[in-house]
Tab-separated table of C-alpha atoms in Angstrom:
chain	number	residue	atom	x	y	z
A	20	UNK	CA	6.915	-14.835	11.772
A	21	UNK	CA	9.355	-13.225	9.834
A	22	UNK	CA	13.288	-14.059	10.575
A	23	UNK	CA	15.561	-10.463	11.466
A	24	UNK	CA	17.844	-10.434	8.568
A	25	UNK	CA	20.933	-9.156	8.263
A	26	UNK	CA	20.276	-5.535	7.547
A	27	UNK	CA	17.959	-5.418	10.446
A	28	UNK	CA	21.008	-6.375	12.093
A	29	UNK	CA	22.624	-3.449	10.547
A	30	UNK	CA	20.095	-1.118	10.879
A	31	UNK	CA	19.879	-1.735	14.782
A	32	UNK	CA	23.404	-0.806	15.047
A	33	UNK	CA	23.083	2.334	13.511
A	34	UNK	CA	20.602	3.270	15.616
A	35	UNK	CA	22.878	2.476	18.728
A	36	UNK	CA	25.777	4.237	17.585
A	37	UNK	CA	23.515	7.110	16.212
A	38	UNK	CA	21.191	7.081	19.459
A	39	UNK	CA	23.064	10.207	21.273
A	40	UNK	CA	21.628	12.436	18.258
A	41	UNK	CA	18.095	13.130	18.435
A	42	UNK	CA	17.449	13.946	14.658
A	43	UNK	CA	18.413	10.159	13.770
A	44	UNK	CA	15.016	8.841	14.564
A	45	UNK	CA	13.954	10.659	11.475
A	46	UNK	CA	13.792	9.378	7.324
A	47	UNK	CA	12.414	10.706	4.671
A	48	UNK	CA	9.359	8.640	3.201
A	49	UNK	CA	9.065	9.163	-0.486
A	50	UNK	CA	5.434	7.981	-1.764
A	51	UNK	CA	3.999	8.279	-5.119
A	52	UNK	CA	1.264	11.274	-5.657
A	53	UNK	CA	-2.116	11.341	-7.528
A	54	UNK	CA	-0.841	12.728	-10.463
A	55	UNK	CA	2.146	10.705	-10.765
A	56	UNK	CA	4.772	12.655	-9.554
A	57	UNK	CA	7.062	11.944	-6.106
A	58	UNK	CA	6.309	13.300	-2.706
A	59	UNK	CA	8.650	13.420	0.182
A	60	UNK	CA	8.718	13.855	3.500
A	61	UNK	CA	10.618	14.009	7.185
A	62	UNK	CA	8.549	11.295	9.269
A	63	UNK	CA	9.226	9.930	13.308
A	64	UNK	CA	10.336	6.301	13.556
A	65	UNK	CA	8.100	4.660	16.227
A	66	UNK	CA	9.994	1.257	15.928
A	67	UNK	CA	9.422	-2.253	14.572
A	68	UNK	CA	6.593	-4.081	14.835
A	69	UNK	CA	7.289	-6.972	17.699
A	70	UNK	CA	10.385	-9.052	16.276
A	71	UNK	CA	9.317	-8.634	12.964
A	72	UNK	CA	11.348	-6.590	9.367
A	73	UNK	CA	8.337	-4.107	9.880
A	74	UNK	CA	9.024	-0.254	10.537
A	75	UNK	CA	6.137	2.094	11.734
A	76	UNK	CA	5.572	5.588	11.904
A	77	UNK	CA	2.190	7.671	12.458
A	78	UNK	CA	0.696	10.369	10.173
A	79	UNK	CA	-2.774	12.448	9.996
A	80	UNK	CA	-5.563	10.776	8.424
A	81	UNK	CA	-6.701	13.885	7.073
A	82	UNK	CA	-3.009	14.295	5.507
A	83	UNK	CA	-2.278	13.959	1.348
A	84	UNK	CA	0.116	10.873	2.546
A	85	UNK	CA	-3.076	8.606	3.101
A	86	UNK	CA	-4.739	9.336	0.133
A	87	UNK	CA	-1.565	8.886	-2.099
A	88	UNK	CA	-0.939	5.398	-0.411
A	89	UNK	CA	-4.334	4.364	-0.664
A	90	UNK	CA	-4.045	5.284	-4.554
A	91	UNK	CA	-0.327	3.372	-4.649
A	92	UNK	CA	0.891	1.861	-1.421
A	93	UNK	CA	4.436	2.087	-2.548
A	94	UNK	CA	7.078	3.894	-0.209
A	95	UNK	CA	10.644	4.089	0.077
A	96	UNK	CA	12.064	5.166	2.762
A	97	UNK	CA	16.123	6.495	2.865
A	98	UNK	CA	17.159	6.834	6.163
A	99	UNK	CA	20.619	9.005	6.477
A	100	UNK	CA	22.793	8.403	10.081
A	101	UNK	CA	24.943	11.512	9.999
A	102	UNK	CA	27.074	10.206	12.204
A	103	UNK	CA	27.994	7.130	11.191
A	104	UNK	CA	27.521	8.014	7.465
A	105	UNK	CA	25.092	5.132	6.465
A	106	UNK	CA	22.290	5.325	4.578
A	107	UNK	CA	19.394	2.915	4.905
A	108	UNK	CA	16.870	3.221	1.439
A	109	UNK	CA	13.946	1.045	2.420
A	110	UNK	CA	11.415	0.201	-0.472
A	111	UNK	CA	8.082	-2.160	0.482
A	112	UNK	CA	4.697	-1.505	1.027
A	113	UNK	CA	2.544	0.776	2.901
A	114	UNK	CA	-0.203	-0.464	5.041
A	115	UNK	CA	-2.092	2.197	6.860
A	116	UNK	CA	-4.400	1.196	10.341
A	117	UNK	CA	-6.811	4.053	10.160
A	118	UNK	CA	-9.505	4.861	13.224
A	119	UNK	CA	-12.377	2.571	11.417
A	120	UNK	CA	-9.634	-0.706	12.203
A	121	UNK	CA	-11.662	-3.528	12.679
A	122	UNK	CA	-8.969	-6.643	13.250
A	123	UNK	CA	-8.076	-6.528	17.233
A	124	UNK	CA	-4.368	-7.144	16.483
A	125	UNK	CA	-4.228	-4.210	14.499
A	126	UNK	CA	-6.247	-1.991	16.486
A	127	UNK	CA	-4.399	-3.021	19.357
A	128	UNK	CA	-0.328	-1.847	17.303
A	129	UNK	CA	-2.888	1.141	16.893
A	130	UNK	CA	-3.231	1.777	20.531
A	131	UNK	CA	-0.262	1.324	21.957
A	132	UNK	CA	1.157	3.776	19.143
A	133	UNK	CA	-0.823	6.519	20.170
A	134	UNK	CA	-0.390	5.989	23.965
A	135	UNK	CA	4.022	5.490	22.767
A	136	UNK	CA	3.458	9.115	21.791
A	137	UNK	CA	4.039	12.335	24.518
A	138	UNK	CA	1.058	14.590	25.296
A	139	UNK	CA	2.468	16.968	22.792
A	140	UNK	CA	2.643	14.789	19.793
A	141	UNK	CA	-0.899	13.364	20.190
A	142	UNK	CA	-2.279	17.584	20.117
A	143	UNK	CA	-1.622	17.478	16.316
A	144	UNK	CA	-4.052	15.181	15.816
A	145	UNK	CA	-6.852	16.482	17.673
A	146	UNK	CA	-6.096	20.581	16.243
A	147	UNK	CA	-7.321	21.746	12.851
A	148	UNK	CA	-6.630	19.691	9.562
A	149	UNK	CA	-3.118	19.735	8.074
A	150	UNK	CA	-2.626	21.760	4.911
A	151	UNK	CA	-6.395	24.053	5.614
A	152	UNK	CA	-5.511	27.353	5.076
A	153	UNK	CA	-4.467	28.538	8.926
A	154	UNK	CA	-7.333	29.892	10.927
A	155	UNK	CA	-8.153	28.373	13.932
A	156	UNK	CA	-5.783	28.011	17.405
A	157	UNK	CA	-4.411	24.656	17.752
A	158	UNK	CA	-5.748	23.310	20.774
A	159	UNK	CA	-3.723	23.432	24.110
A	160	UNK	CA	-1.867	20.609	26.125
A	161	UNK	CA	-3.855	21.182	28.785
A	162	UNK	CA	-6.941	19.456	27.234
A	163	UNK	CA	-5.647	16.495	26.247
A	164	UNK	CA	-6.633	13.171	28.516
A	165	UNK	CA	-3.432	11.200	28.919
A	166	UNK	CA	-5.617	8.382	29.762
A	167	UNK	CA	-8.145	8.915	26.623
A	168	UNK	CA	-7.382	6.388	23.443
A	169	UNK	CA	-6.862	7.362	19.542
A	170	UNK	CA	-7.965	10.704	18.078
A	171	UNK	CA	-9.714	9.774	15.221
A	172	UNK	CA	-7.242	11.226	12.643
A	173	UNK	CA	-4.637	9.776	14.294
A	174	UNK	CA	-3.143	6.728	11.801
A	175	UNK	CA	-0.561	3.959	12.588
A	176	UNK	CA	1.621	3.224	9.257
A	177	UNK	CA	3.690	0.421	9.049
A	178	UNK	CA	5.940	-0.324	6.228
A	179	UNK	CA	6.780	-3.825	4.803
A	180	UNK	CA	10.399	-3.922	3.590
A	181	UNK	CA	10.608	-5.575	0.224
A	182	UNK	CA	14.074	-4.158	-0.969
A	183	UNK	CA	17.073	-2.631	1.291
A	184	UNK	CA	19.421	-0.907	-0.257
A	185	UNK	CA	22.709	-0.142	2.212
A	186	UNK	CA	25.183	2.238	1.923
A	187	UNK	CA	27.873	3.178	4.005
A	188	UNK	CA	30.059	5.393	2.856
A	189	UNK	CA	33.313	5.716	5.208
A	190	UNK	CA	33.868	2.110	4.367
A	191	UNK	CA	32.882	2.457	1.024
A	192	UNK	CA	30.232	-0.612	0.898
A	193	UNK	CA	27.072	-1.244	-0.280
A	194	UNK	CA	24.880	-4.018	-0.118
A	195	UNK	CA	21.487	-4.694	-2.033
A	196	UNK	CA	19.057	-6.713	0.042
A	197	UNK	CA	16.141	-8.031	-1.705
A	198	UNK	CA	13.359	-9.937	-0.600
A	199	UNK	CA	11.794	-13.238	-2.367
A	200	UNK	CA	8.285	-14.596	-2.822
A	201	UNK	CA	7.827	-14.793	0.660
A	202	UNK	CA	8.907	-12.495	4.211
A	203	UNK	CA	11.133	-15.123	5.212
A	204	UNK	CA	14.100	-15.003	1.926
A	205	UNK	CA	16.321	-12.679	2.039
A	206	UNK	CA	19.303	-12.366	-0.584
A	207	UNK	CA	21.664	-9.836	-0.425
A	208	UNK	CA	24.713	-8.821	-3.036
A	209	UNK	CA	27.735	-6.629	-2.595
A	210	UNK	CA	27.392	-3.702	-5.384
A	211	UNK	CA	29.636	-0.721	-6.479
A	212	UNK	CA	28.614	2.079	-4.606
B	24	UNK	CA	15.691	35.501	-15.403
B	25	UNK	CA	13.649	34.445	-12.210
B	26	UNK	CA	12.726	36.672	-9.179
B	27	UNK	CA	14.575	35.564	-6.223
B	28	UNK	CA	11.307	34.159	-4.092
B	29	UNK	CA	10.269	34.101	-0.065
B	30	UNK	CA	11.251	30.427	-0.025
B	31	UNK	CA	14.429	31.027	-1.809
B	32	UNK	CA	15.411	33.754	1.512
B	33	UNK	CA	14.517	31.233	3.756
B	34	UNK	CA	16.260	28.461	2.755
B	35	UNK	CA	19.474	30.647	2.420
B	36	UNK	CA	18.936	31.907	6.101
B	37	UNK	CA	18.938	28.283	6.663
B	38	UNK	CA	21.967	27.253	5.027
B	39	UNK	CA	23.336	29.797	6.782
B	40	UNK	CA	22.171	28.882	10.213
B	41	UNK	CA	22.966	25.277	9.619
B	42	UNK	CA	26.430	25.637	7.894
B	43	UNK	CA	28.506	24.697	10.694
B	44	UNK	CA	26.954	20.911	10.317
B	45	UNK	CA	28.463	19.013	7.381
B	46	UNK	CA	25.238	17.413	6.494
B	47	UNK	CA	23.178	20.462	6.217
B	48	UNK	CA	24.293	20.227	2.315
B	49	UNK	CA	22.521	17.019	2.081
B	50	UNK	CA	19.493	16.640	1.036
B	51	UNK	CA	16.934	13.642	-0.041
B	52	UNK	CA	15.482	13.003	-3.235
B	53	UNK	CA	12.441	11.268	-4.782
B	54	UNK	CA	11.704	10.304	-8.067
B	55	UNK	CA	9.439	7.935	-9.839
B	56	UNK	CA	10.602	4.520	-10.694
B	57	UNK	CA	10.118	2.930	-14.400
B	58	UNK	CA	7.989	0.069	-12.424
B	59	UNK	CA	5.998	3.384	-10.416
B	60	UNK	CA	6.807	2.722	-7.470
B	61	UNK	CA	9.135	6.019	-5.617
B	62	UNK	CA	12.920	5.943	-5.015
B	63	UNK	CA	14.714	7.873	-2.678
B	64	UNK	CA	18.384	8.915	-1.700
B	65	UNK	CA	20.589	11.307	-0.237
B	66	UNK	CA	22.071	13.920	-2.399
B	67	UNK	CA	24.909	16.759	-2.082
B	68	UNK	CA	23.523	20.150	-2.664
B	69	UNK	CA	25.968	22.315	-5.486
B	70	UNK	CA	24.690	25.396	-5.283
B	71	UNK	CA	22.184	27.536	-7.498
B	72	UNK	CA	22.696	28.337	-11.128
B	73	UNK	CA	23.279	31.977	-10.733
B	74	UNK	CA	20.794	33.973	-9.215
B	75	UNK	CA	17.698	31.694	-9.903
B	76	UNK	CA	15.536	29.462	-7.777
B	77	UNK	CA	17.350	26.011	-10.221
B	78	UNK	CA	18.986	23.814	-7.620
B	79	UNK	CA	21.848	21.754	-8.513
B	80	UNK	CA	23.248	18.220	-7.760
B	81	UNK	CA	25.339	15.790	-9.032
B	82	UNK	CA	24.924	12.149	-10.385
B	83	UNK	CA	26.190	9.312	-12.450
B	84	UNK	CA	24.569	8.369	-15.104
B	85	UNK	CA	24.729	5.076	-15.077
B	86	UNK	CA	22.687	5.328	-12.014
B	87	UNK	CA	19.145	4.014	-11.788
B	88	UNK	CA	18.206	7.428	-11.189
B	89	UNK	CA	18.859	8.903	-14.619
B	90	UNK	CA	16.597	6.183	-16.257
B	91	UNK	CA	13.909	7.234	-13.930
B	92	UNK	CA	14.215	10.912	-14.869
B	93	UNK	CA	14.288	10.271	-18.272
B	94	UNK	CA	10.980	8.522	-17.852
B	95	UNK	CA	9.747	10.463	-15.346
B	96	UNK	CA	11.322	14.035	-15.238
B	97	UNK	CA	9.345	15.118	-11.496
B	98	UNK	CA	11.365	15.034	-8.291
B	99	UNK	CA	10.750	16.188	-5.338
B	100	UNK	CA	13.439	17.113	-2.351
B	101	UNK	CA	12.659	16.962	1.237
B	102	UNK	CA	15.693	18.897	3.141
B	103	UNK	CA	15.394	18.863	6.584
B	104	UNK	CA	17.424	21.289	8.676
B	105	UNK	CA	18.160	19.495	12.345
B	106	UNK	CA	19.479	22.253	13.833
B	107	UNK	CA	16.546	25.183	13.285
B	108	UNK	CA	14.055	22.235	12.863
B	109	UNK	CA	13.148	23.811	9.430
B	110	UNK	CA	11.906	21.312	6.527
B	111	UNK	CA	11.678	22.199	2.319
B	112	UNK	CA	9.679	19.961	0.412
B	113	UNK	CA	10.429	21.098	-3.028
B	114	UNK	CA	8.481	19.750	-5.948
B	115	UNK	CA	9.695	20.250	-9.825
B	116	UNK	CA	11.506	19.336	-13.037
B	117	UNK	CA	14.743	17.726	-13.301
B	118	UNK	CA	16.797	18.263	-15.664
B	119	UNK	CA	20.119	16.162	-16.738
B	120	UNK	CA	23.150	17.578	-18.180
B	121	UNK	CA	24.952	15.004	-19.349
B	122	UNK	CA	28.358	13.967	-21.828
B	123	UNK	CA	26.265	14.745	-24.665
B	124	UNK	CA	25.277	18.457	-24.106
B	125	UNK	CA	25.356	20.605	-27.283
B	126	UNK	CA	23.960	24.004	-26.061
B	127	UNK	CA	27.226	25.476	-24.416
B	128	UNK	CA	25.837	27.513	-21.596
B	129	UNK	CA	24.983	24.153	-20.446
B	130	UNK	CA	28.255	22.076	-21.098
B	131	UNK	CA	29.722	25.312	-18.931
B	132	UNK	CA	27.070	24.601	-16.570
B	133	UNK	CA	28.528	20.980	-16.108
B	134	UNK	CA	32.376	21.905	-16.461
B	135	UNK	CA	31.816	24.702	-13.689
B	136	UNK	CA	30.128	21.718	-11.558
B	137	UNK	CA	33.196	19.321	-12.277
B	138	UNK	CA	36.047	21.289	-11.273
B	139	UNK	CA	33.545	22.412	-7.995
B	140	UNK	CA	34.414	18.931	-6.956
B	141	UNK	CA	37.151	17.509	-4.925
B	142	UNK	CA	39.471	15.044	-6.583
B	143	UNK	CA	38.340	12.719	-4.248
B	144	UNK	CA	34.305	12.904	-5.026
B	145	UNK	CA	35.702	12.907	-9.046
B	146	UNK	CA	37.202	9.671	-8.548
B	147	UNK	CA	33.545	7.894	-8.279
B	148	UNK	CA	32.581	9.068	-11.911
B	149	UNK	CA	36.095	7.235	-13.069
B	150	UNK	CA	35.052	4.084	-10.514
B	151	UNK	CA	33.556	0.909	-11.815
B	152	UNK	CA	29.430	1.663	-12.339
B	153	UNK	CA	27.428	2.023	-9.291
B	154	UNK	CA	24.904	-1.252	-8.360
B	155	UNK	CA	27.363	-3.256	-10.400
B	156	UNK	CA	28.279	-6.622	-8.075
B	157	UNK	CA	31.329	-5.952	-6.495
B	158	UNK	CA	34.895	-7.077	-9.412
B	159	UNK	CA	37.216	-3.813	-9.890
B	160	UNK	CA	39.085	-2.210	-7.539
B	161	UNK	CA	38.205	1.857	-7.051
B	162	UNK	CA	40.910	3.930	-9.736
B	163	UNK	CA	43.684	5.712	-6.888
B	164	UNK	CA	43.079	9.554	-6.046
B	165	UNK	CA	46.752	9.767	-7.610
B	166	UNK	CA	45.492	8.690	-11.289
B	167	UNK	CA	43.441	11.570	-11.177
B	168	UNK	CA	44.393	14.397	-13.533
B	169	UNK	CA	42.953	17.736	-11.781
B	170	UNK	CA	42.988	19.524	-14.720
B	171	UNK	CA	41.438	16.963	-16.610
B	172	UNK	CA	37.358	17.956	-17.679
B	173	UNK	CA	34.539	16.284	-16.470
B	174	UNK	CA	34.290	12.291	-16.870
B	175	UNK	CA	31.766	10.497	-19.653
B	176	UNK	CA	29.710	9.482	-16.473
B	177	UNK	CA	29.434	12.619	-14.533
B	178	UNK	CA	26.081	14.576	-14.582
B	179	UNK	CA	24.955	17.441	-13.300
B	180	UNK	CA	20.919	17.447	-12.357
B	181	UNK	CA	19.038	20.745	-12.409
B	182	UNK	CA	15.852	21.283	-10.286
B	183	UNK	CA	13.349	23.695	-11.742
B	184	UNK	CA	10.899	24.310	-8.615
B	185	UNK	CA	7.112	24.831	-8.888
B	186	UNK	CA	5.785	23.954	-5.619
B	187	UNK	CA	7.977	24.514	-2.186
B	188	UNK	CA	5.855	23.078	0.969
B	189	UNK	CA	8.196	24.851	3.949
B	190	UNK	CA	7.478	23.609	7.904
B	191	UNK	CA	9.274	25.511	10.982
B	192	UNK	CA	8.775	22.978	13.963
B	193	UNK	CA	9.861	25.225	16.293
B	194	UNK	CA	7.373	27.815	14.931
B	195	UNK	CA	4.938	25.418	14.126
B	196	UNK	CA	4.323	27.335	11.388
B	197	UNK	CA	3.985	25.685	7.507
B	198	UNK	CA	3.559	28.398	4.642
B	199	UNK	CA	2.845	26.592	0.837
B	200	UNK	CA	4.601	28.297	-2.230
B	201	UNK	CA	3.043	27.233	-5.573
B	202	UNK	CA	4.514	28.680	-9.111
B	203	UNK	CA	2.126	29.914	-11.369
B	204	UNK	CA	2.342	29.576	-15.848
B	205	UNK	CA	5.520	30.996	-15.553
B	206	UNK	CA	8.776	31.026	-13.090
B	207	UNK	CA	8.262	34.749	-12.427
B	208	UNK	CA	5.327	34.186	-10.288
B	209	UNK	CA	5.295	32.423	-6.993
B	210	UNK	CA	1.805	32.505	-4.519
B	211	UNK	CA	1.740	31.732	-0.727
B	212	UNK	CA	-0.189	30.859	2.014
B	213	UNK	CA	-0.205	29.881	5.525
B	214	UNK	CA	-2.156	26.507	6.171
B	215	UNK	CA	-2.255	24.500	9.610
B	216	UNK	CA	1.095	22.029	9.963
């Protein structure tokens, strides 16, 4: 059981006082490509995993984002409140639950992510494959099953914060969190920003 | 001299549709870290160089960032639009200008970046270095000479795009932009989002 540390603490405020604009449920995950370079990308916060330091978010299985973290399972996330002016850069590791999940816990955060998500968002997943040259209709709301589980392209992500790197710029603050041998030590410093 | 591209009209429609929000300018950037692992961080667009598809931004260099460059010259920018729902991924070469530029249309380059600033975003460049722990004070907007050229620390970062991944949610539409052997030629195509 990992402890909520102090820019948890942080982070849930921002989300509070940031909760009145839609767009702040978004960050950008930066992962590591095939060939080396960066990629980067707008993804949905779906929220923290029980009381645990762990963020998750859902992508396509049939996506260039699984392949790239199964090849380095690296990501940072930075996280931008407009409103507040903070920014959140979250670096850990990627763990992706995937449709062939065999552990019941995990196949169970699986679930209950895809059933979080509105008719509309779970569509995506069962239409053609991201990134195919466009040919096919996407399929319409009207065929989905509310009550139906997981399509199997549908993937939960969850990230495991290692480093946290907080900014916040009206005050002029920011704080490096960093996170020891194990999920429980958390040190943090005050930096120049 | 580069052909003003299809991407390059739709992200100025953009800018233009999303100008009355301050942080339409911002956008976030990955790089590679020295260790591999990404990084990722908010940056303040400055404009175009000219009439070419280079993108411009400012940095410190005593930031982590320029070390990564150096090592690993890729970025990649993700620059979503919340108000038109429009996202750039744009994939390419950095390139640093730094205190020690000898070729002159690039020290201009940098100079015309400097003075593009306000006092008060000058003032970080003359501020103690960035992920520092905490000592000095921040120098007073009043020290700073206006007419004084750019500071030892201040950089300005080109990025040379070859690939531009562009995604209209409201559209649901996602058209790919890759640059061929040379900057003059950009290809496109429609894929699934």
């Amino acid at each position: 059981m990992e402890r909520v540390t102090h820019w948890r603490h942080l982070l849930a405020n921002s989300l509070v006082a940031n909760a009145h604009v839609k767009h702040s449920s978004y960050f950008q995950l930066a992962t590591v490509r095939k060939d080396g370079g960066p990629a980067n990308r707008t993804v949905v916060f779906r929220g923290f995993v029980d009381e645990t330091n762990t963020l998750q978010f859902t992508t396509d299985g049939r996506s260039n984002k699984i392949e790239e973290i199964h090849n380095n399972p690296r990501g940072e996330i930075c996280w931008y409140f407009t409103e507040t002016w903070e920014q959140f850069r979250i670096h850990g590791r990627l763990d992706i639950i995937s449709s062939s999940e065999a552990e019941m816990s995990r196949k169970s955060l699986r679930d209950k992510a895809w059933f979080g998500l509105s008719v509309r968002s779970r569509l995506q997943f069962l239409g053609p494959a991201p990134r195919l040259p466009t040919l096919a209709n996407s399929p319409e709301e009207s065929k989905v099953n509310p009550s139906e589980g997981p399509a199997d392209a549908f993937c939960l992500v969850l990230l495991h914060p290692r480093e946290v790197d907080y900014l916040h710029l009206k005050k002029n603050q920011r704080i490096i969190y960093s996170c020891t041998s194990d999920d429980e030590n958390w040190s943090q410093l005050e930096v120049n920003p």
